[in-house]
PDB file of C-alpha atoms in Angstrom:
ATOM      1  CA  UNK A   1      -0.266   0.061   0.020  1.00 54.00           C
ATOM      2  CA  UNK A   2       1.118   3.278  -0.729  1.00 56.00           C
ATOM      3  CA  UNK A   3       1.233   6.228   1.453  1.00 62.00           C
ATOM      4  CA  UNK A   4       0.296   9.826   0.724  1.00 66.00           C
ATOM      5  CA  UNK A   5       3.640  10.912   1.220  1.00 68.00           C
ATOM      6  CA  UNK A   6       4.789   8.809  -1.588  1.00 72.00           C
ATOM      7  CA  UNK A   7       2.189   9.278  -3.982  1.00 74.00           C
ATOM      8  CA  UNK A   8       2.859  13.228  -3.058  1.00 88.00           C
ATOM      9  CA  UNK A   9       6.529  12.497  -3.690  1.00 90.00           C
ATOM     10  CA  UNK A  10       6.183  10.501  -6.854  1.00 92.00           C
ATOM     11  CA  UNK A  11       3.539  13.841  -8.288  1.00 94.00           C
ATOM     12  CA  UNK A  12       6.065  16.494  -7.334  1.00 94.00           C
ATOM     13  CA  UNK A  13       8.849  14.444  -9.250  1.00 95.00           C
ATOM     14  CA  UNK A  14       6.501  14.246 -12.442  1.00 96.00           C
ATOM     15  CA  UNK A  15       5.644  17.463 -12.017  1.00 96.00           C
ATOM     16  CA  UNK A  16       9.193  18.939 -11.619  1.00 97.00           C
ATOM     17  CA  UNK A  17       9.834  16.926 -14.675  1.00 98.00           C
ATOM     18  CA  UNK A  18       7.085  18.648 -16.639  1.00 98.00           C
ATOM     19  CA  UNK A  19       8.581  21.909 -15.595  1.00 98.00           C
ATOM     20  CA  UNK A  20      11.908  21.348 -16.687  1.00 98.00           C
ATOM     21  CA  UNK A  21      10.537  19.935 -20.347  1.00 98.00           C
ATOM     22  CA  UNK A  22       8.293  23.292 -20.333  1.00 98.00           C
ATOM     23  CA  UNK A  23      11.328  25.879 -19.552  1.00 98.00           C
ATOM     24  CA  UNK A  24      13.749  23.971 -22.094  1.00 98.00           C
ATOM     25  CA  UNK A  25      10.678  24.635 -24.676  1.00 98.00           C
ATOM     26  CA  UNK A  26      10.553  27.967 -23.705  1.00 97.00           C
ATOM     27  CA  UNK A  27      13.841  28.491 -24.076  1.00 97.00           C
ATOM     28  CA  UNK A  28      13.876  27.205 -27.470  1.00 98.00           C
ATOM     29  CA  UNK A  29      11.289  29.461 -28.342  1.00 98.00           C
ATOM     30  CA  UNK A  30      12.735  32.619 -26.848  1.00 97.00           C
ATOM     31  CA  UNK A  31      15.934  31.671 -29.207  1.00 97.00           C
ATOM     32  CA  UNK A  32      13.796  31.307 -32.258  1.00 98.00           C
ATOM     33  CA  UNK A  33      11.839  34.319 -31.689  1.00 97.00           C
ATOM     34  CA  UNK A  34      14.718  36.496 -31.280  1.00 96.00           C
ATOM     35  CA  UNK A  35      16.394  35.067 -34.116  1.00 96.00           C
ATOM     36  CA  UNK A  36      13.078  35.664 -36.368  1.00 96.00           C
ATOM     37  CA  UNK A  37      12.673  39.255 -35.015  1.00 95.00           C
ATOM     38  CA  UNK A  38      16.403  40.086 -35.933  1.00 93.00           C
ATOM     39  CA  UNK A  39      16.171  38.892 -39.454  1.00 94.00           C
ATOM     40  CA  UNK A  40      12.800  41.037 -39.879  1.00 94.00           C
ATOM     41  CA  UNK A  41      14.716  44.086 -38.461  1.00 91.00           C
ATOM     42  CA  UNK A  42      17.620  43.329 -40.932  1.00 92.00           C
ATOM     43  CA  UNK A  43      15.295  42.905 -43.837  1.00 94.00           C
ATOM     44  CA  UNK A  44      13.408  46.073 -42.957  1.00 93.00           C
ATOM     45  CA  UNK A  45      16.899  48.175 -42.721  1.00 92.00           C
ATOM     46  CA  UNK A  46      18.021  46.594 -46.009  1.00 95.00           C
ATOM     47  CA  UNK A  47      15.144  47.946 -47.603  1.00 95.00           C
ATOM     48  CA  UNK A  48      15.540  51.382 -46.073  1.00 95.00           C
ATOM     49  CA  UNK A  49      13.046  51.116 -43.009  1.00 93.00           C
ATOM     50  CA  UNK A  50      13.720  51.602 -39.328  1.00 89.00           C
ATOM     51  CA  UNK A  51      15.319  48.894 -37.154  1.00 81.00           C
ATOM     52  CA  UNK A  52      11.700  48.801 -35.294  1.00 85.00           C
ATOM     53  CA  UNK A  53       8.061  49.340 -35.938  1.00 92.00           C
ATOM     54  CA  UNK A  54       6.621  51.442 -32.540  1.00 93.00           C
ATOM     55  CA  UNK A  55       3.097  50.458 -33.870  1.00 96.00           C
ATOM     56  CA  UNK A  56       3.891  46.739 -33.811  1.00 95.00           C
ATOM     57  CA  UNK A  57       5.974  46.767 -30.528  1.00 95.00           C
ATOM     58  CA  UNK A  58       2.775  48.345 -28.980  1.00 97.00           C
ATOM     59  CA  UNK A  59       0.434  45.706 -30.181  1.00 98.00           C
ATOM     60  CA  UNK A  60       2.731  42.878 -28.887  1.00 98.00           C
ATOM     61  CA  UNK A  61       2.755  44.737 -25.718  1.00 98.00           C
ATOM     62  CA  UNK A  62      -1.003  45.144 -25.401  1.00 98.00           C
ATOM     63  CA  UNK A  63      -1.417  41.522 -26.344  1.00 98.00           C
ATOM     64  CA  UNK A  64       0.790  40.037 -23.732  1.00 98.00           C
ATOM     65  CA  UNK A  65      -0.983  42.721 -21.301  1.00 98.00           C
ATOM     66  CA  UNK A  66      -4.466  41.382 -22.465  1.00 98.00           C
ATOM     67  CA  UNK A  67      -3.345  37.769 -21.441  1.00 98.00           C
ATOM     68  CA  UNK A  68      -1.201  37.889 -18.800  1.00 98.00           C
ATOM     69  CA  UNK A  69      -1.883  41.122 -17.227  1.00 98.00           C
ATOM     70  CA  UNK A  70       0.551  43.590 -15.824  1.00 96.00           C
ATOM     71  CA  UNK A  71       3.168  41.205 -15.692  1.00 97.00           C
ATOM     72  CA  UNK A  72       2.609  40.273 -19.481  1.00 98.00           C
ATOM     73  CA  UNK A  73       3.798  44.027 -20.085  1.00 97.00           C
ATOM     74  CA  UNK A  74       7.373  42.919 -18.200  1.00 97.00           C
ATOM     75  CA  UNK A  75       7.690  39.876 -19.983  1.00 97.00           C
ATOM     76  CA  UNK A  76       6.761  41.225 -23.340  1.00 97.00           C
ATOM     77  CA  UNK A  77       9.372  43.742 -23.227  1.00 96.00           C
ATOM     78  CA  UNK A  78      11.981  41.458 -22.437  1.00 95.00           C
ATOM     79  CA  UNK A  79      10.803  39.070 -25.660  1.00 96.00           C
ATOM     80  CA  UNK A  80      11.110  42.435 -27.673  1.00 95.00           C
ATOM     81  CA  UNK A  81      14.414  43.470 -26.438  1.00 94.00           C
ATOM     82  CA  UNK A  82      15.447  39.565 -26.823  1.00 94.00           C
ATOM     83  CA  UNK A  83      14.676  40.273 -30.750  1.00 91.00           C
ATOM     84  CA  UNK A  84      15.703  43.830 -31.250  1.00 87.00           C
ATOM     85  CA  UNK A  85      18.470  44.566 -28.643  1.00 81.00           C
ATOM     86  CA  UNK A  86      17.788  47.394 -25.843  1.00 74.00           C
ATOM     87  CA  UNK A  87      16.895  50.947 -27.324  1.00 71.00           C
TER      88      UNK A  87
END
């Protein structure tokens, strides 16, 4: 017979393993998004445009805010900076 502690420990281990996998996926996605964003900036500048488009950045900030609340704005700022560098 398993005790509550054993079940909880097994569940905790499984959840930690899932978190590790999710973190790996977030890192992979973060790096891919940054690379795509940098490439977009290069193409835009090569065609005489600006490095960034403020309306686009505002839309991204709002998307994250709407989905995640005010913390989403902070996350979006980090995501944007990863792709374009600091202003």
